[in-house]
Structure formats: structure tokens, C-alpha cells
Amino acid sequence: MSKLCDINTGRRDLLIAGALSATAAAVPAMAVAQGAATTSGANTGDAVPPVIMPVNIEINGKLHALELDTRTTLLDALREHLHLTGTKKGCDHGQCGACTVIVDGQRINSCLSLAVMHEGASVTTIEGLGQPDKLHPMQAAFIAHDGYQCGYCTPGQICSAVAVLGEIRQGIPSHVTPDLNVKPLLNAEELRERMSGNICRCGAYSNIVDAIVDAAGRPA
Amino acid sequence: MRAFTYERARSPAEAATAAARMPGAKFIAGGTNLLDLMKLDIEKPVHLIDVNTLALDQISATADGGLRIGALVRNTALAADERVRRDYGVLSRALLAGASAQLRNKATTAGNLLQRTRCPYFYDTNQACNKRLPGSGCSAIAGFSRPLAILGVSDACIASHPSDMAVAMRLLDAKVETVQPGGATRVIPIADFYRLPGNTPHIENALQAGELITGVTLPKPLGGVHLYRKVRDRASYAFALVSVAAVVQPDGASRLALGGVASQPWRVEAAEQEKSVPAITGRLLAGARTTHDNAFKLTLAQRTVASVLDEAKRVPGAQKGAAA
């Protein structure tokens, strides 16, 4: 039992180390960009010193009064400032979906949104959906169906999946909905299309679809 | 990302005036394209004017039976609107074929019209790109040009326009409503909105400094069969190699617009007077300039148009003979 625990801790440490090295790698790149700004920033005006602004955001039911650099994305506010590291940084360009969170009921890529743009917003992250002692049904379904391997994309997959069920309930059509004027069905084809903004490099896709179908209360 | 100052807009006219007053200012709405480019140091605003605070997120009926879509209506909300699904199906279909649900939840109507090309040389700041850095040259023409444009190109730029939504807007004869610094408003037909690259590919549209899009209007519904076919490298969540938007009437009269193949949403009204598919595609694709990598788009566009017109004949409710 303790051995299994050790393995889990080891993997967690590895992921944290990976995230740190990614941050470190970003520093020289930023230094280069700022160096360039002093020599060739003329096409958009003079370089601006860092700007700090207040922003109030409700995260997982708790109001946070933050003071953030305007450049801070919602993702970085969650991870770096609030230490809610469940939400993952994958590509940081809106291509992978690892950073998916639910804002005012809608799933978004938190990497492509500035924290200061979310004054008064209500954000739900994977930590807010459920905790180990009280899992959200979607979290439980992902565990039951092995809807992951390495787990890095999983928080984004689960936030996305919870929102997908809401979108189908609201009758929002998708690319594969056969008739725009008929309520979309909850089937594997719809789920695959609707989850296409969440990439899983381990390829757990079929188990993810099974987990979502299960969580929706239908037989897998 | 470079540092920038930030303000929340109080009215469209004030936002436009503020943008014109400050060199290097940009509006931000969804941010899904702008922030991506700012992280790569391709867009370098020194000031952001957040327009999300403006009341431009409604869809309403117009006096002449059309729809007015607020600039901030999100792509998801527009695609899901009951009137759009019923009367402008080609627009719903185009929106749903683009991006991912997460991006569509954020991306706005106006922002989608203004999104920048995904040409790999525009994105790679180590490469020459006349659109990113005017006068620096074009690495794309002799480079990896498979995803790039064959129509409306120039010796300075072969970037393709990335939007699906804009293709449907062009097909539907949408009009772009704006407010200028000082508060004057104007209406730009979408046929006049985009600029051909010529020698100035960095100038992409008719908007003047500080001018803010406030909405897009659609004329009254066309009826007919609405189709949007997107051909891409993946089944979902990829930009178009070729896309075809079509509205086909029971008597076979059709409107057609192409995405993925041109520097802007591509429509040739004269092609719609033709009766046979070869004559239609001949006019639609006239003047195409291809590279070794993207010559396949010519054939793919011809075949996709033919396939879409054929499908229109098979849609229940459509009469036979949509196109010969």
C-alpha cells in the first residue's frame, strides 16, 4: 500500500518538476523579447513597464481579491497565484484543452483569456468540481473507465465533459448534429466531436467517451 | 508577452476614440486569437481596450426581416440561436465547423471576422513575412505552402483567410456596422470589407484606425437548402483546406462561397449565373495561382463544389435539378 502511494507521489513530483522546468525555459525567451522591444518596438509605440491591476474573481465558490500583472492569463492566475495546479498548462495556445475550466457556466481555454477580463466572474476548476473524498460523478466515471493514462490532460477533459453534458441538455448543436432544428442526441459521435478540443496524447479517447456516457446516466 | 496598460470600455464611441488616440492600442473581446499572437510577439499592443463590457451581445430582428448580430455575440450563441439555425443554417454550420467548443464559447462575431491567417510563416518570427513585417519578403511562396491560398494572392503574400464564419457571412451578403473615433457610424458591405493583399498584405480590411465593429446585419432569409462542407486534415478541430458554403434554391439557382483557398472569403457572383458545374467552378476559380504544394486545392475545390451541389439535390424538400 505504501509502495503504491510512493509511486503516485513520484509521478506527481515528476509532473511538478516538469512544470517548473517549463517556467524556467520561458524566462530567457521573455528576456530576449524585452531586449528586442528596446531596439525595434517602434512599430507599436514605446515599451510599457509592467502594469498591476486589481481583479475580483470567484473561484470554486470563494471570492479572491487579486492584484495581477495585466499579462497574467486566467490559467497563470489559477496555477501561479492561487496554487490551484489541477488546471494544467499544455500548449498555452488554445490548441490542446488541458487548461479547460468552466467560467460562468461555459467551458473555455483559460490560457487564452486574461485574468483581468474576468472581473466578477465565477470560475470552476477541477478542484471545485470534486475532491478525493467527494468526487464529482464525472471524476468517478473517469476513474471507473480508466479515462486517462498519464493524467495530464484529465482535469481539462473532465471540466470539458461536464460542460458537454450541459451543452447537449441546452440543445446546442455540434458539427455532427444531423438536423440543426432537432435537439442533439447524447451519443458517441456527438461526444467525440464535442470533446475534440481536448487532446489526449496517451490516446484514452474511447475510455473517455465511455466515462462520459456513464456519467450521463446511460449504459456505457 | 510584452507589458500593456488595460482599460474597460464604457461606450463604443469612447472605445473608438481611445483607440485612435493611443498608438499601439488594440481592442480585446474573446482574445482567443489576439492573446495567442501576443504570446508569440507577433501582435505587440501597448494598450488593450476591453470591449466585453459593452452591451453588444444581443441578436435582434431588423425592420426588413433580417437579423442584427451584436459584435460580442459569441460563436456558440450565434450558432445555437434558433433563428440562425432555422433561417441561416449555412452560418450555424460554418460556425460549428470552426475551432473547438471552448474557443467558440469565447470567440466573438466581430473577432472572428478579424482573425489573422494561420500561415506558418506569419507565425514564425524568424521567417520573412510581409504581413507581419511589411517589406521583409514572403518565405511562404517557395516554402511549405500546402495550407495556403490560390486565389486573391500576390507576389507579396499567399496567406489564406482562416475563418469559416466569414465565408457564410460573405455568402449571405452580411453588412458590417462600425463606429469611428468621434462617434460617427458606417456600414460596410462584407464584399467591400476585406482587402486583397497586393503590396500591402498587412492591411487586411477596410477598418480605419480606432474604428470598432459594433455588429453584423444579415438580410432577410434566402430560403433554399443551406450547406457548409469543410475538407480538412482531421475530422474535427482543424482549419479548412477547402470549404464550400452554398445556398441552393429549388429551381437550382445557387450561391457559393469558398473558404481555405483565398486571401479572403471567396465569392464570384458571376459564377452563380452559370448552369453547369464546370462553368461554375471555372468562373469561381478563375485566376488561381498555385504552388507545387497547394495545386491540389484547385481540383479539391472543383470536386467539393460539385459534391455540395449534388448533395443539395438530395436534401429532403429540395427539388431535383439544383445544378446540372
Coordinates of C-alpha atoms in Angstrom, one line a residue:
Chain A
M1 CA 0.0 0.0 0.0
S2 CA 2.7 2.4 1.0
K3 CA 4.6 1.4 -2.1
L4 CA 1.7 2.4 -4.4
C5 CA 1.5 5.6 -2.5
D6 CA 5.2 6.2 -3.2
I7 CA 4.7 5.6 -6.9
N8 CA 1.9 8.1 -7.0
T9 CA 3.9 10.7 -5.2
G10 CA 6.8 10.1 -7.5
R11 CA 4.7 10.8 -10.6
R12 CA 3.3 13.9 -9.0
D13 CA 6.7 15.2 -8.2
L14 CA 7.8 14.5 -11.8
L15 CA 5.0 16.5 -13.2
I16 CA 5.7 19.4 -10.8
A17 CA 9.4 19.3 -11.8
G18 CA 8.3 19.3 -15.5
A19 CA 6.1 22.3 -15.0
L20 CA 9.0 24.2 -13.2
S21 CA 11.4 23.5 -15.9
A22 CA 8.9 24.8 -18.5
T23 CA 8.7 28.0 -16.5
A24 CA 12.4 28.3 -16.3
A25 CA 12.7 27.8 -20.0
A26 CA 10.2 30.7 -20.6
V27 CA 12.5 33.2 -18.8
P28 CA 15.2 33.6 -21.3
A29 CA 12.7 33.8 -24.1
M30 CA 11.0 36.7 -22.3
A31 CA 14.3 38.4 -21.8
V32 CA 15.0 38.2 -25.5
A33 CA 11.6 39.6 -26.3
Q34 CA 12.1 42.5 -23.9
G35 CA 15.6 43.1 -25.3
A36 CA 14.1 43.3 -28.8
A37 CA 11.4 45.8 -27.6
T38 CA 14.0 48.4 -26.7
T39 CA 15.5 48.3 -30.2
S40 CA 12.7 47.5 -32.6
G41 CA 9.5 48.2 -30.6
A42 CA 8.8 51.3 -32.7
N43 CA 6.1 49.9 -34.8
T44 CA 3.6 49.9 -31.9
G45 CA 4.9 52.6 -29.7
D46 CA 7.2 52.6 -26.7
A47 CA 7.5 49.6 -24.4
V48 CA 5.4 49.8 -21.3
P49 CA 6.6 48.8 -17.8
P50 CA 4.7 46.1 -16.0
V51 CA 1.2 47.1 -15.0
I52 CA -0.5 45.7 -11.9
M53 CA -4.3 45.8 -11.6
P54 CA -6.9 44.6 -9.1
V55 CA -9.4 41.9 -10.1
N56 CA -12.0 40.1 -8.1
I57 CA -12.8 36.6 -9.2
E58 CA -14.9 33.9 -7.5
I59 CA -13.1 30.6 -7.8
N60 CA -14.7 27.4 -6.7
G61 CA -17.2 29.4 -4.6
K62 CA -14.6 31.6 -2.9
L63 CA -14.1 35.2 -3.7
H64 CA -10.5 36.2 -4.4
A65 CA -9.3 39.8 -4.5
L66 CA -6.2 39.6 -6.6
E67 CA -3.5 42.1 -7.7
L68 CA -2.1 40.9 -11.0
D69 CA 0.1 41.9 -13.9
T70 CA -2.3 42.7 -16.8
R71 CA -0.4 40.0 -18.8
T72 CA -1.5 37.2 -16.4
T73 CA -3.7 34.7 -18.1
L74 CA -6.6 33.1 -16.1
L75 CA -4.5 29.9 -16.3
D76 CA -1.5 31.5 -14.7
A77 CA -3.6 33.2 -12.1
L78 CA -5.0 29.9 -11.0
R79 CA -1.7 28.0 -11.1
E80 CA 0.9 30.5 -10.1
H81 CA -1.0 32.9 -7.8
L82 CA -3.7 30.7 -6.2
H83 CA -1.7 27.4 -6.4
L84 CA -4.7 25.6 -7.9
T85 CA -2.4 23.4 -10.0
G86 CA -5.1 20.9 -11.0
T87 CA -5.7 23.0 -14.1
K88 CA -2.8 22.2 -16.5
K89 CA -0.7 24.2 -18.9
G90 CA -0.3 22.2 -22.1
C91 CA 0.3 24.1 -25.3
D92 CA -0.6 27.6 -23.8
H93 CA -2.1 28.5 -27.2
G94 CA -5.6 27.1 -27.1
Q95 CA -4.8 24.0 -29.1
C96 CA -4.8 21.2 -26.5
G97 CA -7.6 21.9 -24.0
A98 CA -5.5 20.9 -20.9
C99 CA -6.3 24.3 -19.3
T100 CA -10.1 24.0 -19.8
V101 CA -12.1 25.5 -16.9
I102 CA -15.8 26.5 -16.5
V103 CA -16.4 30.2 -16.3
D104 CA -20.0 31.4 -15.6
G105 CA -21.2 28.0 -16.8
Q106 CA -19.2 27.8 -20.0
R107 CA -16.0 25.9 -20.7
I108 CA -13.1 28.0 -22.0
N109 CA -9.4 27.7 -22.6
S110 CA -8.0 29.6 -19.5
C111 CA -4.7 30.1 -21.3
L112 CA -6.3 32.4 -23.9
S113 CA -8.0 34.7 -21.5
L114 CA -6.6 37.4 -19.3
A115 CA -7.4 37.3 -15.6
V116 CA -8.3 41.0 -15.6
M117 CA -11.0 40.2 -18.2
H118 CA -12.8 38.1 -15.6
E119 CA -13.8 40.8 -13.0
G120 CA -16.8 39.4 -11.2
A121 CA -16.7 36.1 -12.9
S122 CA -17.4 32.7 -11.3
V123 CA -14.8 30.1 -12.2
T124 CA -15.0 26.3 -11.5
T125 CA -11.8 24.3 -11.8
I126 CA -11.2 20.6 -11.3
E127 CA -10.6 21.2 -7.6
G128 CA -14.1 22.8 -7.4
L129 CA -15.8 20.0 -9.2
G130 CA -14.9 17.5 -6.6
Q131 CA -12.2 16.3 -4.1
P132 CA -10.9 12.8 -3.4
D133 CA -13.3 12.3 -0.5
K134 CA -16.2 13.6 -2.6
L135 CA -15.8 13.1 -6.3
H136 CA -17.9 14.7 -8.9
P137 CA -19.8 11.9 -10.8
M138 CA -17.7 12.7 -13.9
Q139 CA -14.4 12.3 -11.9
A140 CA -15.7 8.9 -10.6
A141 CA -16.7 7.8 -14.1
F142 CA -13.2 8.6 -15.5
I143 CA -11.7 6.5 -12.7
A144 CA -14.1 3.7 -13.3
H145 CA -13.5 3.6 -17.0
D146 CA -9.7 4.3 -17.0
G147 CA -10.3 7.5 -18.9
Y148 CA -6.6 8.5 -18.7
Q149 CA -3.1 7.2 -18.7
C150 CA -0.6 9.9 -17.7
G151 CA -3.4 12.1 -16.4
Y152 CA -2.0 15.4 -17.6
C153 CA -5.0 16.2 -19.8
T154 CA -7.5 14.7 -17.4
P155 CA -8.6 17.8 -15.4
G156 CA -9.3 19.6 -18.7
Q157 CA -11.1 16.6 -20.1
I158 CA -13.3 16.3 -17.1
C159 CA -14.2 20.1 -17.0
S160 CA -14.9 19.8 -20.7
A161 CA -17.0 16.7 -20.3
V162 CA -19.1 18.2 -17.5
A163 CA -19.8 21.2 -19.8
V164 CA -20.6 19.0 -22.8
L165 CA -23.5 17.3 -20.9
G166 CA -24.8 20.8 -20.1
E167 CA -24.5 21.9 -23.8
I168 CA -26.4 18.9 -25.0
R169 CA -29.1 19.4 -22.4
Q170 CA -29.4 23.0 -23.6
G171 CA -29.8 21.8 -27.2
I172 CA -26.7 23.5 -28.5
P173 CA -25.9 21.8 -31.9
S174 CA -22.5 20.5 -32.9
H175 CA -20.8 19.9 -36.3
V176 CA -22.1 16.3 -36.4
T177 CA -25.7 17.1 -35.3
P178 CA -27.7 15.8 -38.3
D179 CA -30.6 18.4 -38.1
L180 CA -30.0 21.8 -36.7
N181 CA -33.6 22.1 -35.7
V182 CA -33.8 18.8 -33.8
K183 CA -32.3 18.5 -30.3
P184 CA -28.9 16.8 -30.4
L185 CA -28.6 13.3 -29.1
L186 CA -26.1 12.1 -26.5
N187 CA -24.2 9.5 -28.4
A188 CA -20.6 8.6 -29.1
E189 CA -20.4 10.5 -32.4
E190 CA -21.6 13.7 -30.7
L191 CA -19.3 13.2 -27.7
R192 CA -16.2 12.7 -29.9
E193 CA -16.9 15.9 -31.9
R194 CA -17.7 17.9 -28.8
M195 CA -14.6 16.7 -27.0
S196 CA -12.3 17.4 -30.0
G197 CA -10.8 20.5 -28.3
N198 CA -9.2 18.2 -25.6
I199 CA -6.2 16.3 -26.9
C200 CA -5.1 13.2 -25.1
R201 CA -1.6 12.1 -26.3
C202 CA -1.9 8.8 -24.4
G203 CA -5.0 8.1 -26.6
A204 CA -7.5 7.3 -23.8
Y205 CA -10.3 8.6 -26.1
S206 CA -12.5 5.6 -26.2
N207 CA -12.5 5.2 -22.4
I208 CA -13.2 8.9 -22.1
V209 CA -16.3 8.5 -24.2
D210 CA -17.4 5.5 -22.1
A211 CA -16.9 7.6 -18.9
I212 CA -19.0 10.5 -20.2
V213 CA -21.8 8.2 -21.4
D214 CA -21.7 6.5 -17.9
A215 CA -21.7 9.9 -16.1
A216 CA -24.6 11.0 -18.2
G217 CA -26.6 8.1 -16.7
R218 CA -26.7 5.9 -19.8
P219 CA -25.4 2.4 -20.2
A220 CA -21.8 2.5 -21.5
Chain B
M1 CA 4.3 38.7 -23.5
R2 CA 5.1 42.4 -23.5
A3 CA 3.5 44.6 -20.8
F4 CA 0.5 46.7 -21.7
T5 CA -1.9 49.0 -20.0
Y6 CA -5.6 48.0 -19.9
E7 CA -8.9 49.7 -19.7
R8 CA -12.6 48.6 -19.8
A9 CA -14.6 50.4 -22.5
R10 CA -17.6 52.4 -21.4
S11 CA -19.2 53.0 -24.8
P12 CA -18.4 52.0 -28.4
A13 CA -17.7 55.6 -29.4
E14 CA -15.4 56.2 -26.3
A15 CA -13.6 53.0 -27.1
A16 CA -13.0 54.0 -30.7
T17 CA -11.8 57.5 -29.7
A18 CA -9.5 56.0 -27.0
A19 CA -8.1 53.5 -29.6
A20 CA -7.4 56.3 -32.1
R21 CA -5.8 58.5 -29.5
M22 CA -3.2 55.9 -28.4
P23 CA -0.8 54.4 -31.0
G24 CA -0.4 50.7 -30.5
A25 CA -3.8 50.3 -28.7
K26 CA -6.0 47.3 -29.6
F27 CA -9.5 46.2 -28.7
I28 CA -9.8 42.8 -27.0
A29 CA -13.1 40.8 -26.9
G30 CA -12.7 37.0 -26.9
G31 CA -8.9 37.3 -27.0
T32 CA -8.6 33.8 -28.5
N33 CA -6.6 35.0 -31.5
L34 CA -5.0 38.2 -30.1
L35 CA -3.5 36.6 -26.9
D36 CA -2.2 33.7 -29.0
L37 CA -0.3 36.2 -31.2
M38 CA 0.8 38.4 -28.3
K39 CA 2.4 35.4 -26.6
L40 CA 4.4 34.9 -29.8
D41 CA 5.3 38.6 -30.0
I42 CA 3.5 38.9 -33.4
E43 CA 0.9 41.3 -32.0
K44 CA 2.5 43.9 -29.7
P45 CA -0.2 46.2 -28.3
V46 CA 0.9 48.6 -25.6
H47 CA -2.7 49.2 -24.5
L48 CA -5.7 46.9 -24.5
I49 CA -9.3 48.2 -24.6
D50 CA -11.5 45.5 -23.2
V51 CA -14.8 45.8 -25.1
N52 CA -16.5 42.9 -23.3
T53 CA -18.2 45.5 -21.0
L54 CA -20.2 46.9 -24.0
A55 CA -23.8 45.9 -24.5
L56 CA -23.2 44.3 -27.9
D57 CA -24.1 40.7 -27.2
Q58 CA -27.7 40.6 -28.5
I59 CA -29.3 39.1 -31.6
S60 CA -32.3 41.1 -32.8
A61 CA -34.7 41.2 -35.7
T62 CA -34.3 44.1 -38.2
A63 CA -37.1 46.1 -39.8
D64 CA -36.6 44.4 -43.2
G65 CA -36.9 40.9 -41.8
G66 CA -33.2 40.2 -41.2
L67 CA -31.1 39.8 -38.1
R68 CA -28.7 42.2 -36.3
I69 CA -25.9 40.3 -34.6
G70 CA -24.1 42.3 -31.9
A71 CA -20.3 42.3 -32.3
L72 CA -19.8 40.5 -29.0
V73 CA -22.3 37.6 -29.7
R74 CA -20.1 34.5 -29.0
N75 CA -19.7 32.0 -31.8
T76 CA -21.6 29.3 -29.7
A77 CA -24.5 31.6 -29.1
L78 CA -24.7 32.6 -32.7
A79 CA -24.6 29.0 -34.0
A80 CA -27.2 27.9 -31.4
D81 CA -29.6 30.8 -31.9
E82 CA -33.0 29.4 -33.0
R83 CA -33.5 32.0 -35.8
V84 CA -30.0 31.4 -37.2
R85 CA -30.4 27.6 -37.1
R86 CA -33.8 27.9 -38.9
D87 CA -33.2 30.7 -41.4
Y88 CA -29.4 30.9 -41.8
G89 CA -28.3 27.3 -41.5
V90 CA -25.2 27.8 -43.5
L91 CA -24.0 30.3 -40.9
S92 CA -24.7 27.8 -38.0
R93 CA -22.9 25.1 -39.9
A94 CA -19.9 27.2 -40.7
L95 CA -19.5 28.3 -37.1
L96 CA -19.8 24.7 -35.8
A97 CA -17.2 23.6 -38.2
G98 CA -14.7 26.0 -36.8
A99 CA -12.3 25.7 -33.8
S100 CA -13.4 23.9 -30.6
A101 CA -16.3 24.4 -28.3
Q102 CA -14.0 26.1 -25.7
L103 CA -12.9 28.6 -28.3
R104 CA -16.4 29.1 -29.7
N105 CA -17.6 29.9 -26.2
K106 CA -15.2 32.9 -26.1
A107 CA -14.7 34.0 -29.7
T108 CA -17.0 36.8 -30.9
T109 CA -18.7 37.6 -34.1
A110 CA -16.5 40.7 -34.8
G111 CA -13.3 39.0 -33.6
N112 CA -14.0 36.1 -35.9
L113 CA -14.2 38.5 -38.9
L114 CA -10.9 40.0 -37.9
Q115 CA -8.9 36.8 -37.1
R116 CA -5.5 36.6 -38.6
T117 CA -4.1 34.0 -41.0
R118 CA -2.6 30.7 -39.7
C119 CA 0.1 30.9 -42.4
P120 CA 3.1 29.1 -40.7
Y121 CA 5.4 31.9 -41.9
F122 CA 3.2 34.6 -40.3
Y123 CA 3.6 32.7 -37.1
D124 CA 7.3 32.0 -37.3
T125 CA 9.0 35.3 -36.4
N126 CA 12.3 34.0 -37.7
Q127 CA 10.9 33.9 -41.2
A128 CA 10.2 36.6 -43.7
C129 CA 6.6 37.7 -43.8
N130 CA 5.2 40.8 -45.5
K131 CA 2.0 40.6 -43.5
R132 CA 3.8 40.5 -40.1
L133 CA 6.7 42.8 -41.0
P134 CA 5.9 44.8 -44.2
G135 CA 8.8 44.7 -46.7
S136 CA 10.5 41.7 -45.2
G137 CA 9.5 39.3 -48.0
C138 CA 7.5 36.2 -48.2
S139 CA 9.0 32.8 -47.2
A140 CA 5.7 31.0 -47.9
I141 CA 5.7 31.2 -51.7
A142 CA 8.8 29.0 -52.0
G143 CA 8.2 27.2 -48.7
F144 CA 5.6 24.9 -47.2
S145 CA 2.5 26.3 -48.9
R146 CA 0.1 23.4 -48.7
P147 CA -2.4 25.2 -46.4
L148 CA -2.1 28.5 -48.2
A149 CA -4.2 30.4 -50.7
I150 CA -4.5 30.0 -54.5
L151 CA -7.0 32.9 -55.1
G152 CA -6.6 36.6 -54.3
V153 CA -2.9 36.2 -53.8
S154 CA 0.0 38.4 -54.8
D155 CA 3.8 38.2 -55.1
A156 CA 3.9 39.7 -51.6
C157 CA 1.6 37.2 -49.8
I158 CA -0.2 33.9 -50.3
A159 CA -1.8 33.7 -46.8
S160 CA -5.2 32.1 -46.6
H161 CA -8.1 33.6 -44.6
P162 CA -8.8 31.2 -41.7
S163 CA -12.4 31.9 -40.9
D164 CA -15.3 29.6 -41.6
M165 CA -17.9 32.0 -40.2
A166 CA -16.8 34.8 -42.6
V167 CA -17.4 32.5 -45.6
A168 CA -21.0 32.1 -44.6
M169 CA -21.3 35.9 -43.9
R170 CA -20.0 36.6 -47.4
L171 CA -22.5 34.2 -48.9
L172 CA -25.3 35.8 -47.0
D173 CA -24.3 39.4 -48.0
A174 CA -23.8 40.5 -44.4
K175 CA -23.1 44.1 -43.6
V176 CA -20.5 45.2 -41.0
E177 CA -21.6 48.0 -38.8
T178 CA -18.9 50.2 -37.2
V179 CA -18.4 53.2 -35.0
Q180 CA -15.5 55.5 -35.8
P181 CA -13.4 57.7 -33.4
G182 CA -15.6 60.7 -32.7
G183 CA -18.8 58.6 -32.8
A184 CA -19.8 58.6 -36.5
T185 CA -21.1 55.2 -37.7
R186 CA -20.9 53.5 -41.0
V187 CA -22.0 50.3 -42.7
I188 CA -19.6 48.3 -44.8
P189 CA -20.9 45.5 -47.1
I190 CA -18.9 42.4 -46.5
A191 CA -18.0 42.3 -50.2
D192 CA -16.0 45.5 -49.6
F193 CA -14.7 44.6 -46.1
Y194 CA -11.6 42.6 -46.9
R195 CA -8.7 43.9 -48.9
L196 CA -6.6 41.9 -51.4
P197 CA -3.0 41.6 -50.3
G198 CA -1.3 43.4 -53.2
N199 CA 1.8 45.0 -52.0
T200 CA 0.3 45.7 -48.6
P201 CA -0.8 42.4 -47.1
H202 CA -0.6 43.8 -43.6
I203 CA -3.7 45.9 -44.4
E204 CA -6.4 43.3 -44.3
N205 CA -9.7 45.1 -44.2
A206 CA -11.4 48.5 -44.6
L207 CA -11.4 49.5 -41.0
Q208 CA -9.6 52.7 -40.2
A209 CA -7.5 53.4 -37.1
G210 CA -9.6 53.1 -34.0
E211 CA -12.8 52.0 -35.9
L212 CA -14.7 49.4 -33.9
I213 CA -17.2 46.8 -35.2
T214 CA -20.4 47.1 -33.3
G215 CA -22.5 44.5 -35.2
V216 CA -23.2 42.5 -38.3
T217 CA -26.5 42.5 -40.1
L218 CA -28.0 39.8 -42.2
P219 CA -30.6 40.5 -44.9
K220 CA -33.9 38.6 -44.8
P221 CA -33.6 34.8 -45.1
L222 CA -32.9 33.4 -48.6
G223 CA -34.7 30.1 -48.1
G224 CA -33.3 27.2 -50.1
V225 CA -31.0 24.4 -48.9
H226 CA -28.1 25.6 -46.8
L227 CA -24.9 23.6 -46.8
Y228 CA -21.3 24.1 -45.5
R229 CA -18.8 21.4 -46.4
K230 CA -15.3 21.7 -44.8
V231 CA -12.5 19.5 -46.1
R232 CA -9.6 19.3 -43.6
D233 CA -6.8 17.1 -42.5
R234 CA -8.7 15.9 -39.3
A235 CA -12.3 15.2 -38.8
S236 CA -12.6 18.0 -36.3
Y237 CA -10.7 21.0 -34.9
A238 CA -8.6 21.9 -37.9
F239 CA -8.5 24.7 -40.4
A240 CA -10.0 24.2 -43.9
L241 CA -8.0 23.0 -46.8
V242 CA -11.1 23.8 -48.8
S243 CA -14.6 24.7 -47.6
V244 CA -17.7 25.4 -49.6
A245 CA -20.7 27.4 -48.4
A246 CA -23.8 27.0 -50.5
V247 CA -27.5 28.1 -50.6
V248 CA -29.3 26.3 -53.3
Q249 CA -32.9 27.2 -54.3
P250 CA -35.5 24.7 -55.6
D251 CA -35.0 26.0 -59.2
G252 CA -31.3 25.2 -59.0
A253 CA -30.2 28.8 -58.5
S254 CA -27.3 28.8 -56.1
R255 CA -25.0 31.0 -54.2
L256 CA -21.5 29.7 -53.5
A257 CA -18.5 30.9 -51.4
L258 CA -15.2 29.2 -50.7
G259 CA -13.0 29.1 -47.6
G260 CA -9.4 27.9 -47.1
V261 CA -8.4 28.8 -50.7
A262 CA -8.2 32.5 -50.8
S263 CA -6.8 35.6 -49.0
Q264 CA -10.4 36.4 -48.0
P265 CA -13.8 34.6 -48.1
W266 CA -14.1 33.9 -51.8
R267 CA -17.3 34.5 -53.8
V268 CA -17.7 35.3 -57.5
E269 CA -21.3 36.4 -58.2
A270 CA -20.9 35.9 -62.0
A271 CA -20.2 32.2 -61.4
E272 CA -23.6 31.9 -59.9
Q273 CA -25.2 32.7 -63.3
E274 CA -23.7 29.6 -64.8
K275 CA -25.7 26.4 -65.1
S276 CA -23.1 23.6 -65.3
V277 CA -20.7 22.7 -62.6
P278 CA -17.6 23.0 -64.8
A279 CA -18.7 26.5 -65.8
I280 CA -19.5 27.5 -62.2
T281 CA -16.1 26.3 -60.9
G282 CA -14.4 27.7 -63.9
R283 CA -15.5 31.2 -63.1
L284 CA -15.2 30.7 -59.3
L285 CA -11.6 29.6 -59.6
A286 CA -10.6 31.8 -62.4
G287 CA -7.2 33.5 -61.9
A288 CA -6.0 30.9 -59.5
R289 CA -2.2 30.9 -58.8
T290 CA -0.9 27.7 -57.3
T291 CA 2.4 26.5 -55.9
H292 CA 3.7 22.9 -56.1
D293 CA 2.4 22.3 -52.6
N294 CA -1.1 23.7 -53.0
A295 CA -2.0 22.9 -56.6
F296 CA -4.2 20.1 -55.3
K297 CA -6.6 22.7 -53.9
L298 CA -7.8 23.6 -57.4
T299 CA -9.0 20.0 -58.0
L300 CA -10.2 19.7 -54.4
A301 CA -12.3 22.9 -54.7
Q302 CA -13.8 21.8 -58.1
R303 CA -14.8 18.4 -56.7
T304 CA -16.1 19.8 -53.4
V305 CA -18.3 22.3 -55.2
A306 CA -19.7 19.5 -57.4
S307 CA -20.3 17.3 -54.4
V308 CA -22.1 20.0 -52.4
L309 CA -24.3 20.9 -55.4
D310 CA -25.1 17.2 -55.8
E311 CA -25.9 16.9 -52.1
A312 CA -28.2 19.9 -52.3
K313 CA -30.4 17.9 -54.8
R314 CA -30.7 15.1 -52.3
V315 CA -31.7 17.1 -49.3
P316 CA -35.4 16.3 -48.4
G317 CA -37.6 19.1 -49.6
A318 CA -35.3 20.3 -52.3
Q319 CA -36.5 19.8 -55.9
K320 CA -34.4 18.0 -58.5
G321 CA -32.1 19.8 -60.8
A322 CA -30.3 22.0 -58.3
A323 CA -27.4 22.2 -60.7
A324 CA -26.7 20.3 -63.8

